[in-house]
mmCIF file of C-alpha atoms and ligand atoms in Angstrom:
data_model
loop_
_atom_site.group_PDB
_atom_site.id
_atom_site.type_symbol
_atom_site.label_atom_id
_atom_site.label_comp_id
_atom_site.label_asym_id
_atom_site.label_seq_id
_atom_site.Cartn_x
_atom_site.Cartn_y
_atom_site.Cartn_z
ATOM 1 C CA MET H 1 105.271 139.339 120.313
ATOM 2 C CA SER H 2 103.979 136.403 122.311
ATOM 3 C CA LYS H 3 105.182 135.678 125.846
ATOM 4 C CA LYS H 4 108.312 133.552 126.196
ATOM 5 C CA LEU H 5 107.448 129.908 126.727
ATOM 6 C CA HIS H 6 109.641 127.374 128.464
ATOM 7 C CA ASN H 7 109.184 124.124 126.577
ATOM 8 C CA PHE H 8 109.721 121.074 128.781
ATOM 9 C CA ASN H 9 108.004 118.644 126.400
ATOM 10 C CA ALA H 10 109.449 115.128 126.168
ATOM 11 C CA GLY H 11 109.337 114.946 122.380
ATOM 12 C CA PRO H 12 108.963 116.516 119.912
ATOM 13 C CA SER H 13 110.864 118.971 121.994
ATOM 14 C CA VAL H 14 112.800 122.186 122.250
ATOM 15 C CA LEU H 15 115.503 122.913 119.628
ATOM 16 C CA PRO H 16 117.970 125.800 119.368
ATOM 17 C CA LYS H 17 116.167 128.939 118.213
ATOM 18 C CA ASN H 18 118.588 129.632 115.381
ATOM 19 C CA ILE H 19 117.557 126.304 113.849
ATOM 20 C CA PHE H 20 114.006 127.580 113.549
ATOM 21 C CA GLU H 21 115.335 130.690 111.837
ATOM 22 C CA LYS H 22 117.656 128.864 109.465
ATOM 23 C CA THR H 23 115.144 126.162 108.564
ATOM 24 C CA SER H 24 112.504 128.861 107.963
ATOM 25 C CA LYS H 25 114.804 130.535 105.462
ATOM 26 C CA SER H 26 115.566 127.214 103.817
ATOM 27 C CA ILE H 27 111.887 126.631 103.167
ATOM 28 C CA LEU H 28 111.793 129.770 101.019
ATOM 29 C CA ASN H 29 115.268 129.575 99.533
ATOM 30 C CA LEU H 30 117.885 127.008 100.476
ATOM 31 C CA ASN H 31 121.335 128.622 100.606
ATOM 32 C CA GLU H 32 120.468 131.054 97.781
ATOM 33 C CA SER H 33 119.773 128.158 95.424
ATOM 34 C CA GLY H 34 116.386 129.546 94.404
ATOM 35 C CA LEU H 35 114.782 126.311 95.560
ATOM 36 C CA SER H 36 113.018 125.373 98.779
ATOM 37 C CA ILE H 37 114.409 122.574 100.936
ATOM 38 C CA LEU H 38 110.918 121.098 100.538
ATOM 39 C CA GLU H 39 111.282 120.733 96.784
ATOM 40 C CA ILE H 40 114.935 119.941 96.097
ATOM 41 C CA SER H 41 115.768 116.521 94.767
ATOM 42 C CA HIS H 42 117.356 114.117 97.192
ATOM 43 C CA ARG H 43 119.690 113.264 94.302
ATOM 44 C CA SER H 44 120.803 116.888 93.833
ATOM 45 C CA ASN H 45 124.370 117.804 94.706
ATOM 46 C CA GLN H 46 123.061 120.300 97.195
ATOM 47 C CA PHE H 47 121.241 117.706 99.200
ATOM 48 C CA LYS H 48 124.047 115.195 98.795
ATOM 49 C CA ASP H 49 126.385 117.702 100.454
ATOM 50 C CA ILE H 50 123.924 118.234 103.308
ATOM 51 C CA PHE H 51 123.441 114.522 103.772
ATOM 52 C CA SER H 52 127.073 113.526 103.708
ATOM 53 C CA GLU H 53 127.999 116.304 106.128
ATOM 54 C CA ALA H 54 125.272 115.153 108.533
ATOM 55 C CA ARG H 55 126.349 111.519 108.296
ATOM 56 C CA GLU H 56 130.012 112.400 108.801
ATOM 57 C CA LEU H 57 129.293 114.719 111.722
ATOM 58 C CA VAL H 58 127.441 111.956 113.557
ATOM 59 C CA LEU H 59 130.479 109.686 113.440
ATOM 60 C CA ASN H 60 132.819 112.551 114.187
ATOM 61 C CA ILE H 61 130.843 113.604 117.290
ATOM 62 C CA ALA H 62 130.622 109.975 118.451
ATOM 63 C CA LYS H 63 134.386 109.603 117.807
ATOM 64 C CA LEU H 64 133.813 106.610 115.539
ATOM 65 C CA ASP H 65 135.819 105.678 112.465
ATOM 66 C CA SER H 66 133.904 105.796 109.181
ATOM 67 C CA ASN H 67 135.762 102.701 107.985
ATOM 68 C CA GLU H 68 134.258 100.792 110.880
ATOM 69 C CA TYR H 69 130.854 102.383 111.378
ATOM 70 C CA SER H 70 128.084 103.674 109.159
ATOM 71 C CA SER H 71 125.498 106.292 110.094
ATOM 72 C CA LEU H 72 122.031 106.096 108.576
ATOM 73 C CA PHE H 73 119.067 108.466 108.665
ATOM 74 C CA LEU H 74 116.039 106.216 108.292
ATOM 75 C CA GLN H 75 112.294 106.582 108.769
ATOM 76 C CA GLY H 76 109.742 104.779 110.896
ATOM 77 C CA GLY H 77 110.932 106.121 114.247
ATOM 78 C CA ALA H 78 112.760 104.287 116.999
ATOM 79 C CA SER H 79 109.714 102.010 117.052
ATOM 80 C CA THR H 80 110.706 100.517 113.681
ATOM 81 C CA GLN H 81 114.196 99.867 115.055
ATOM 82 C CA PHE H 82 112.608 97.663 117.737
ATOM 83 C CA LEU H 83 111.702 95.146 115.045
ATOM 84 C CA MET H 84 114.499 95.875 112.574
ATOM 85 C CA VAL H 85 117.196 95.071 115.141
ATOM 86 C CA ALA H 86 115.629 91.706 115.877
ATOM 87 C CA TYR H 87 114.755 90.923 112.251
ATOM 88 C CA ASN H 88 118.403 91.387 111.244
ATOM 89 C CA PHE H 89 120.208 90.006 114.282
ATOM 90 C CA LEU H 90 118.027 87.759 116.451
ATOM 91 C CA TYR H 91 118.312 84.064 115.488
ATOM 92 C CA ASN H 92 118.432 82.199 118.813
ATOM 93 C CA ASN H 93 118.444 84.218 122.034
ATOM 94 C CA ALA H 94 118.773 87.921 122.717
ATOM 95 C CA GLY H 95 119.083 89.555 126.123
ATOM 96 C CA TYR H 96 116.977 92.603 126.951
ATOM 97 C CA ILE H 97 117.215 94.838 129.993
ATOM 98 C CA ASN H 98 113.703 95.932 130.810
ATOM 99 C CA THR H 99 113.796 99.460 132.193
ATOM 100 C CA GLY H 100 110.388 100.689 131.100
ATOM 101 C CA SER H 101 107.719 100.941 128.432
ATOM 102 C CA TRP H 102 110.127 101.518 125.553
ATOM 103 C CA SER H 103 112.280 98.517 126.494
ATOM 104 C CA ALA H 104 109.152 96.431 126.889
ATOM 105 C CA LYS H 105 107.957 97.475 123.436
ATOM 106 C CA ALA H 106 111.348 96.531 121.972
ATOM 107 C CA MET H 107 111.032 93.113 123.634
ATOM 108 C CA LYS H 108 107.542 92.594 122.288
ATOM 109 C CA GLU H 109 108.708 93.112 118.705
ATOM 110 C CA ALA H 110 111.842 91.003 119.164
ATOM 111 C CA LYS H 111 109.769 88.021 120.293
ATOM 112 C CA LEU H 112 108.473 87.755 116.734
ATOM 113 C CA PHE H 113 111.961 86.699 115.602
ATOM 114 C CA GLY H 114 113.534 84.640 118.385
ATOM 115 C CA ASN H 115 113.836 83.989 122.056
ATOM 116 C CA VAL H 116 113.906 87.079 124.259
ATOM 117 C CA ILE H 117 115.620 86.695 127.607
ATOM 118 C CA GLU H 118 114.920 89.383 130.181
ATOM 119 C CA LEU H 119 118.327 89.971 131.737
ATOM 120 C CA ALA H 120 116.885 92.218 134.432
ATOM 121 C CA SER H 121 113.806 94.311 135.052
ATOM 122 C CA SER H 122 112.830 97.198 137.287
ATOM 123 C CA LYS H 123 109.130 96.628 136.754
ATOM 124 C CA ASP H 124 108.693 95.622 140.411
ATOM 125 C CA LYS H 125 108.994 99.302 141.388
ATOM 126 C CA ASN H 126 107.262 100.840 138.394
ATOM 127 C CA TYR H 127 110.666 101.274 136.749
ATOM 128 C CA ASN H 128 111.980 103.864 139.192
ATOM 129 C CA TYR H 129 115.546 102.458 139.160
ATOM 130 C CA ILE H 130 118.129 100.891 136.860
ATOM 131 C CA PRO H 131 118.823 97.229 137.646
ATOM 132 C CA LYS H 132 122.525 96.552 138.309
ATOM 133 C CA ASN H 133 122.646 92.738 138.285
ATOM 134 C CA TYR H 134 121.983 90.724 135.185
ATOM 135 C CA ASN H 135 121.066 87.082 134.632
ATOM 136 C CA ASN H 136 123.540 84.728 133.008
ATOM 137 C CA THR H 137 124.453 86.198 129.664
ATOM 138 C CA SER H 138 126.054 83.417 127.660
ATOM 139 C CA ASP H 139 124.804 82.396 124.249
ATOM 140 C CA LEU H 140 123.096 85.645 123.250
ATOM 141 C CA ASP H 141 122.984 87.135 119.769
ATOM 142 C CA TYR H 142 123.100 90.575 121.370
ATOM 143 C CA VAL H 143 122.136 92.567 124.449
ATOM 144 C CA HIS H 144 119.617 95.397 124.080
ATOM 145 C CA LEU H 145 119.228 98.278 126.509
ATOM 146 C CA THR H 146 117.588 101.702 126.691
ATOM 147 C CA THR H 147 120.204 104.212 127.846
ATOM 148 C CA ASN H 148 117.673 106.760 129.073
ATOM 149 C CA ASN H 149 114.100 106.042 130.038
ATOM 150 C CA THR H 150 112.127 109.014 128.834
ATOM 151 C CA ILE H 151 108.906 108.156 130.636
ATOM 152 C CA TYR H 152 110.262 107.161 134.065
ATOM 153 C CA GLY H 153 113.285 109.448 134.230
ATOM 154 C CA THR H 154 116.028 106.867 134.797
ATOM 155 C CA GLN H 155 119.361 106.739 132.998
ATOM 156 C CA PHE H 156 122.266 104.304 132.827
ATOM 157 C CA LYS H 157 125.115 106.347 134.325
ATOM 158 C CA SER H 158 127.565 103.874 132.848
ATOM 159 C CA ILE H 159 127.010 101.229 130.214
ATOM 160 C CA PRO H 160 127.360 97.728 131.702
ATOM 161 C CA ASN H 161 129.914 95.324 130.215
ATOM 162 C CA PHE H 162 128.817 92.347 128.185
ATOM 163 C CA ASN H 163 130.732 89.917 126.028
ATOM 164 C CA GLN H 164 128.099 90.189 123.326
ATOM 165 C CA SER H 165 127.194 92.972 120.934
ATOM 166 C CA ILE H 166 125.430 95.781 122.744
ATOM 167 C CA ILE H 167 122.561 97.471 120.930
ATOM 168 C CA ALA H 168 121.135 100.618 122.466
ATOM 169 C CA ASP H 169 118.020 102.715 122.117
ATOM 170 C CA MET H 170 119.439 106.197 122.785
ATOM 171 C CA SER H 171 116.397 108.152 121.636
ATOM 172 C CA SER H 172 116.274 110.489 124.602
ATOM 173 C CA ASP H 173 119.912 110.993 125.518
ATOM 174 C CA ILE H 174 121.853 110.776 122.277
ATOM 175 C CA PHE H 175 124.663 113.355 122.227
ATOM 176 C CA SER H 176 123.672 114.677 125.640
ATOM 177 C CA ARG H 177 126.885 113.400 127.225
ATOM 178 C CA ASP H 178 130.413 112.376 126.498
ATOM 179 C CA ILE H 179 130.340 108.585 126.659
ATOM 180 C CA ASP H 180 132.281 105.923 124.765
ATOM 181 C CA TYR H 181 130.008 105.246 121.796
ATOM 182 C CA SER H 182 132.313 102.467 120.574
ATOM 183 C CA VAL H 183 130.916 100.081 123.210
ATOM 184 C CA PHE H 184 127.858 99.742 120.998
ATOM 185 C CA ASP H 185 127.667 97.693 117.831
ATOM 186 C CA LEU H 186 124.487 99.557 116.991
ATOM 187 C CA PHE H 187 122.660 102.499 118.492
ATOM 188 C CA TYR H 188 119.570 104.302 117.327
ATOM 189 C CA ALA H 189 117.528 107.376 118.202
ATOM 190 C CA GLY H 190 114.312 108.902 116.975
ATOM 191 C CA ALA H 191 115.398 112.440 116.093
ATOM 192 C CA GLN H 192 112.587 114.271 117.843
ATOM 193 C CA LYS H 193 114.000 114.180 121.384
ATOM 194 C CA ASN H 194 117.490 115.605 121.232
ATOM 195 C CA LEU H 195 118.542 115.752 117.581
ATOM 196 C CA GLY H 196 116.001 117.498 115.420
ATOM 197 C CA PRO H 197 112.386 117.420 114.310
ATOM 198 C CA ALA H 198 110.341 114.230 114.018
ATOM 199 C CA GLY H 199 110.603 112.360 110.749
ATOM 200 C CA THR H 200 113.967 110.661 110.818
ATOM 201 C CA THR H 201 115.732 108.098 112.990
ATOM 202 C CA LEU H 202 119.464 108.024 113.409
ATOM 203 C CA VAL H 203 121.037 104.570 113.272
ATOM 204 C CA VAL H 204 124.759 104.038 113.791
ATOM 205 C CA ILE H 205 125.939 100.543 113.016
ATOM 206 C CA LYS H 206 129.262 98.736 113.083
ATOM 207 C CA LYS H 207 129.719 97.462 109.549
ATOM 208 C CA GLU H 208 131.256 94.211 110.715
ATOM 209 C CA ILE H 209 128.013 92.964 112.294
ATOM 210 C CA ILE H 210 126.340 92.896 108.886
ATOM 211 C CA LYS H 211 127.997 89.496 108.433
ATOM 212 C CA LYS H 212 125.666 88.162 111.111
ATOM 213 C CA ILE H 213 122.554 88.632 108.985
ATOM 214 C CA GLN H 214 121.401 85.126 108.100
ATOM 215 C CA ARG H 215 117.851 85.383 106.900
ATOM 216 C CA GLU H 216 116.196 86.988 103.966
ATOM 217 C CA ILE H 217 114.906 90.402 105.009
ATOM 218 C CA PRO H 218 112.660 92.807 103.081
ATOM 219 C CA SER H 219 114.928 95.456 101.546
ATOM 220 C CA ILE H 220 113.543 98.429 103.457
ATOM 221 C CA LEU H 221 114.274 96.668 106.763
ATOM 222 C CA ASN H 222 117.697 95.356 105.819
ATOM 223 C CA TYR H 223 120.638 97.266 107.328
ATOM 224 C CA LYS H 224 123.024 95.968 104.673
ATOM 225 C CA ILE H 225 120.974 97.550 101.907
ATOM 226 C CA HIS H 226 120.779 100.899 103.711
ATOM 227 C CA ILE H 227 124.553 100.872 104.205
ATOM 228 C CA ASP H 228 125.253 99.847 100.609
ATOM 229 C CA LYS H 229 122.902 102.544 99.300
ATOM 230 C CA ASP H 230 124.460 105.270 101.457
ATOM 231 C CA SER H 231 121.246 105.692 103.411
ATOM 232 C CA SER H 232 119.358 106.585 100.219
ATOM 233 C CA PHE H 233 117.706 103.273 99.377
ATOM 234 C CA ASN H 234 114.445 105.203 99.312
ATOM 235 C CA THR H 235 113.813 108.940 99.516
ATOM 236 C CA PRO H 236 115.388 110.211 102.723
ATOM 237 C CA PRO H 237 113.394 112.727 104.821
ATOM 238 C CA VAL H 238 115.179 115.719 103.344
ATOM 239 C CA PHE H 239 113.837 118.456 105.617
ATOM 240 C CA SER H 240 114.341 116.575 108.905
ATOM 241 C CA ILE H 241 117.868 115.675 107.899
ATOM 242 C CA TYR H 242 118.666 119.301 107.075
ATOM 243 C CA ALA H 243 117.412 120.418 110.491
ATOM 244 C CA CYS H 244 119.429 117.632 112.142
ATOM 245 C CA LEU H 245 122.524 118.796 110.286
ATOM 246 C CA LEU H 246 122.144 122.314 111.679
ATOM 247 C CA ASN H 247 121.850 120.884 115.169
ATOM 248 C CA LEU H 248 124.773 118.489 114.675
ATOM 249 C CA ARG H 249 126.928 121.461 113.720
ATOM 250 C CA GLU H 250 125.992 123.126 117.009
ATOM 251 C CA ILE H 251 126.747 119.933 118.934
ATOM 252 C CA LYS H 252 130.113 119.645 117.202
ATOM 253 C CA THR H 253 130.999 123.269 117.932
ATOM 254 C CA LYS H 254 130.024 123.089 121.566
ATOM 255 C CA GLY H 255 131.484 119.639 122.176
ATOM 256 C CA LEU H 256 129.957 116.753 124.120
ATOM 257 C CA GLU H 257 131.987 117.492 127.217
ATOM 258 C CA SER H 258 130.618 120.979 127.556
ATOM 259 C CA ILE H 259 127.094 119.835 126.614
ATOM 260 C CA GLU H 260 127.243 117.188 129.331
ATOM 261 C CA SER H 261 128.420 119.690 131.887
ATOM 262 C CA ASP H 262 125.583 122.117 131.075
ATOM 263 C CA ASN H 263 123.026 119.313 131.156
ATOM 264 C CA LYS H 264 124.303 118.247 134.557
ATOM 265 C CA THR H 265 124.070 121.808 135.875
ATOM 266 C CA LYS H 266 120.457 122.084 134.717
ATOM 267 C CA ALA H 267 119.497 118.711 136.223
ATOM 268 C CA ASP H 268 121.266 119.480 139.512
ATOM 269 C CA ILE H 269 119.357 122.748 139.917
ATOM 270 C CA LEU H 270 116.028 120.989 139.469
ATOM 271 C CA TYR H 271 116.790 117.885 141.572
ATOM 272 C CA ASP H 272 118.096 120.150 144.295
ATOM 273 C CA GLU H 273 114.798 121.995 144.398
ATOM 274 C CA ILE H 274 112.822 118.737 144.381
ATOM 275 C CA ASP H 275 114.861 117.477 147.347
ATOM 276 C CA ASN H 276 114.665 120.694 149.354
ATOM 277 C CA ASN H 277 111.113 121.799 148.625
ATOM 278 C CA SER H 278 108.586 120.298 151.049
ATOM 279 C CA CYS H 279 105.852 120.288 148.387
ATOM 280 C CA PHE H 280 107.693 117.949 145.974
ATOM 281 C CA VAL H 281 109.224 114.513 145.938
ATOM 282 C CA GLY H 282 111.356 112.824 143.262
ATOM 283 C CA PHE H 283 110.157 109.640 141.568
ATOM 284 C CA VAL H 284 113.492 107.932 140.821
ATOM 285 C CA GLU H 285 116.216 106.406 143.044
ATOM 286 C CA ASN H 286 118.860 109.120 143.425
ATOM 287 C CA GLU H 287 121.749 107.303 141.759
ATOM 288 C CA ASP H 288 119.743 106.529 138.614
ATOM 289 C CA ARG H 289 118.231 109.950 138.054
ATOM 290 C CA SER H 290 118.190 111.034 134.428
ATOM 291 C CA ASN H 291 119.752 114.325 133.420
ATOM 292 C CA MET H 292 117.324 114.486 130.499
ATOM 293 C CA ASN H 293 113.883 113.706 131.934
ATOM 294 C CA VAL H 294 113.250 114.716 135.532
ATOM 295 C CA THR H 295 110.208 113.029 137.099
ATOM 296 C CA PHE H 296 108.636 114.228 140.315
ATOM 297 C CA ASN H 297 105.377 114.418 142.210
ATOM 298 C CA LEU H 298 103.631 116.770 144.582
ATOM 299 C CA THR H 299 103.653 115.537 148.165
ATOM 300 C CA ASP H 300 99.996 116.587 148.291
ATOM 301 C CA ASN H 301 98.030 116.219 145.069
ATOM 302 C CA ASN H 302 95.568 118.837 146.272
ATOM 303 C CA ASN H 303 98.196 121.393 145.315
ATOM 304 C CA SER H 304 98.196 120.424 141.637
ATOM 305 C CA GLU H 305 95.793 123.158 140.588
ATOM 306 C CA ILE H 306 97.831 125.893 142.191
ATOM 307 C CA PHE H 307 101.149 124.550 140.865
ATOM 308 C CA GLU H 308 99.815 124.220 137.347
ATOM 309 C CA LYS H 309 98.315 127.704 137.465
ATOM 310 C CA ILE H 310 101.628 129.224 138.524
ATOM 311 C CA CYS H 311 103.453 127.294 135.790
ATOM 312 C CA LYS H 312 101.001 128.455 133.178
ATOM 313 C CA GLU H 313 101.371 132.081 134.215
ATOM 314 C CA SER H 314 105.151 131.764 133.968
ATOM 315 C CA GLY H 315 105.099 130.212 130.505
ATOM 316 C CA VAL H 316 106.202 126.774 131.711
ATOM 317 C CA ILE H 317 104.697 124.166 129.388
ATOM 318 C CA GLY H 318 104.926 120.417 128.795
ATOM 319 C CA ILE H 319 105.609 119.243 132.342
ATOM 320 C CA ASN H 320 102.724 116.828 132.797
ATOM 321 C CA GLY H 321 104.013 113.342 133.552
ATOM 322 C CA HIS H 322 103.373 110.429 131.245
ATOM 323 C CA ARG H 323 100.065 108.718 132.054
ATOM 324 C CA SER H 324 101.883 105.581 133.300
ATOM 325 C CA VAL H 325 103.730 107.532 136.013
ATOM 326 C CA GLY H 326 101.506 110.526 136.717
ATOM 327 C CA GLY H 327 102.903 113.583 138.445
ATOM 328 C CA TYR H 328 105.329 115.738 136.505
ATOM 329 C CA ARG H 329 108.173 115.335 134.064
ATOM 330 C CA ALA H 330 110.463 118.135 132.995
ATOM 331 C CA SER H 331 112.567 117.249 129.964
ATOM 332 C CA LEU H 332 115.886 119.088 129.940
ATOM 333 C CA TYR H 333 117.233 118.321 126.478
ATOM 334 C CA ASN H 334 120.380 120.018 125.154
ATOM 335 C CA ALA H 335 118.548 123.028 123.756
ATOM 336 C CA LEU H 336 116.644 123.840 126.939
ATOM 337 C CA GLN H 337 118.172 126.950 128.460
ATOM 338 C CA ILE H 338 119.273 127.059 132.063
ATOM 339 C CA GLY H 339 117.010 130.114 132.472
ATOM 340 C CA SER H 340 113.991 127.924 131.762
ATOM 341 C CA VAL H 341 114.968 125.572 134.592
ATOM 342 C CA GLU H 342 115.314 128.593 136.860
ATOM 343 C CA VAL H 343 111.799 129.711 135.944
ATOM 344 C CA LEU H 344 110.423 126.266 136.809
ATOM 345 C CA VAL H 345 112.288 126.286 140.123
ATOM 346 C CA THR H 346 110.825 129.704 140.911
ATOM 347 C CA CYS H 347 107.332 128.306 140.282
ATOM 348 C CA MET H 348 108.050 125.459 142.703
ATOM 349 C CA LYS H 349 109.321 127.859 145.362
ATOM 350 C CA GLU H 350 106.213 129.968 144.913
ATOM 351 C CA VAL H 351 103.989 126.948 145.559
ATOM 352 C CA GLU H 352 105.906 126.181 148.736
ATOM 353 C CA SER H 353 105.630 129.673 150.125
ATOM 354 C CA LEU H 354 101.901 129.890 149.306
ATOM 355 C CA ILE H 355 101.230 126.548 150.995
ATOM 356 C CA ASN H 356 103.271 127.478 154.057
ATOM 357 C CA LYS H 357 101.307 130.702 154.440
ATOM 358 C CA LYS H 358 98.025 128.840 154.613
HETATM 359 C C1 PLP R 1 110.245 108.373 122.127
HETATM 360 C C2 PLP R 1 110.991 107.112 122.318
HETATM 361 C C3 PLP R 1 110.813 106.015 121.453
HETATM 362 C C4 PLP R 1 109.816 106.017 120.333
HETATM 363 O O1 PLP R 1 110.272 106.766 119.287
HETATM 364 P P1 PLP R 1 109.424 106.923 117.934
HETATM 365 O O2 PLP R 1 110.397 107.670 117.087
HETATM 366 O O3 PLP R 1 108.189 107.665 118.277
HETATM 367 O O4 PLP R 1 109.139 105.544 117.422
HETATM 368 C C5 PLP R 1 111.574 104.893 121.680
HETATM 369 N N1 PLP R 1 112.464 104.830 122.680
HETATM 370 C C6 PLP R 1 112.649 105.853 123.532
HETATM 371 C C7 PLP R 1 113.657 105.736 124.637
HETATM 372 C C8 PLP R 1 111.926 107.040 123.368
HETATM 373 O O5 PLP R 1 112.111 108.061 124.206
#
């Protein structure tokens, strides 16, 4: 038996343990079918049942009507959605809120298809806050925002109002909280942060906006075709979708309200320690702090060796900050247990008492 590890990685990231057990079984024998999940046909009734349950659960959890919205499990990651959104829906101007590297990458792709207007940016402070005022927003095909900024650790606590369609990259906080998903005409998320393993990207789209597609688009990048083909225009990533289904069932059972409350408890414990421990300082403006990705630094970088040694001994892994921010980042996705946060906090307290003894 290996020592228990506390996985704070930003993505791919921690998932509920029973999903590892169930998916392991499915690789040998899916639901007593005699076939492995890795070999069943995506056209088989067995997979069709899995797929339709997963697609229905997404809408059910988001409280969206299946007559109005469609859920798709595509490939190519959230990064493909950066260009697909613009290819399908950007004809004149689109507004983008620039809250970090992922937003900036979305803007870069969108510029290939039309005029990108930066409605606001927090680049002036290395993206350590969420801008609250936006430039004039008339005449936009849509507004794009990133609900949670995985690298910097900021999060929109509420979704701003716009008259236009809102399209959101929710890769790192999808189904982590109970928000009104109907404010979006489209939202997407690479599965590997809070939904399941890498290999599929969830897209939820309001069917009505399909009418806005005006140009000819290669089939694989055309939302209308994916909707018409029930998300099976090409071979769907069968295994990733199965693992997502198992997690969606857990999310449904627990409920977004209770998930949000647990996530808040975990984040509060860690932010509290950051604020009260003389060896650490938070990176983000208090009001914009993410409950998913907590970014912080040592007040004295000379203590990094000792902190990292203590973490290693305690089984804390994956807390190194992204290279563009430095310092540390602890990702507290749904499946991360409160006990793991407590272990990290203990490591931080240990650093403080060692330093104070010196
Ligand atoms: C990880 C991440 C992405 C990139 O996702 P891929 O699936 O690797 O393309 C995009 N946006 C956000 C907010 C992310 O956290």
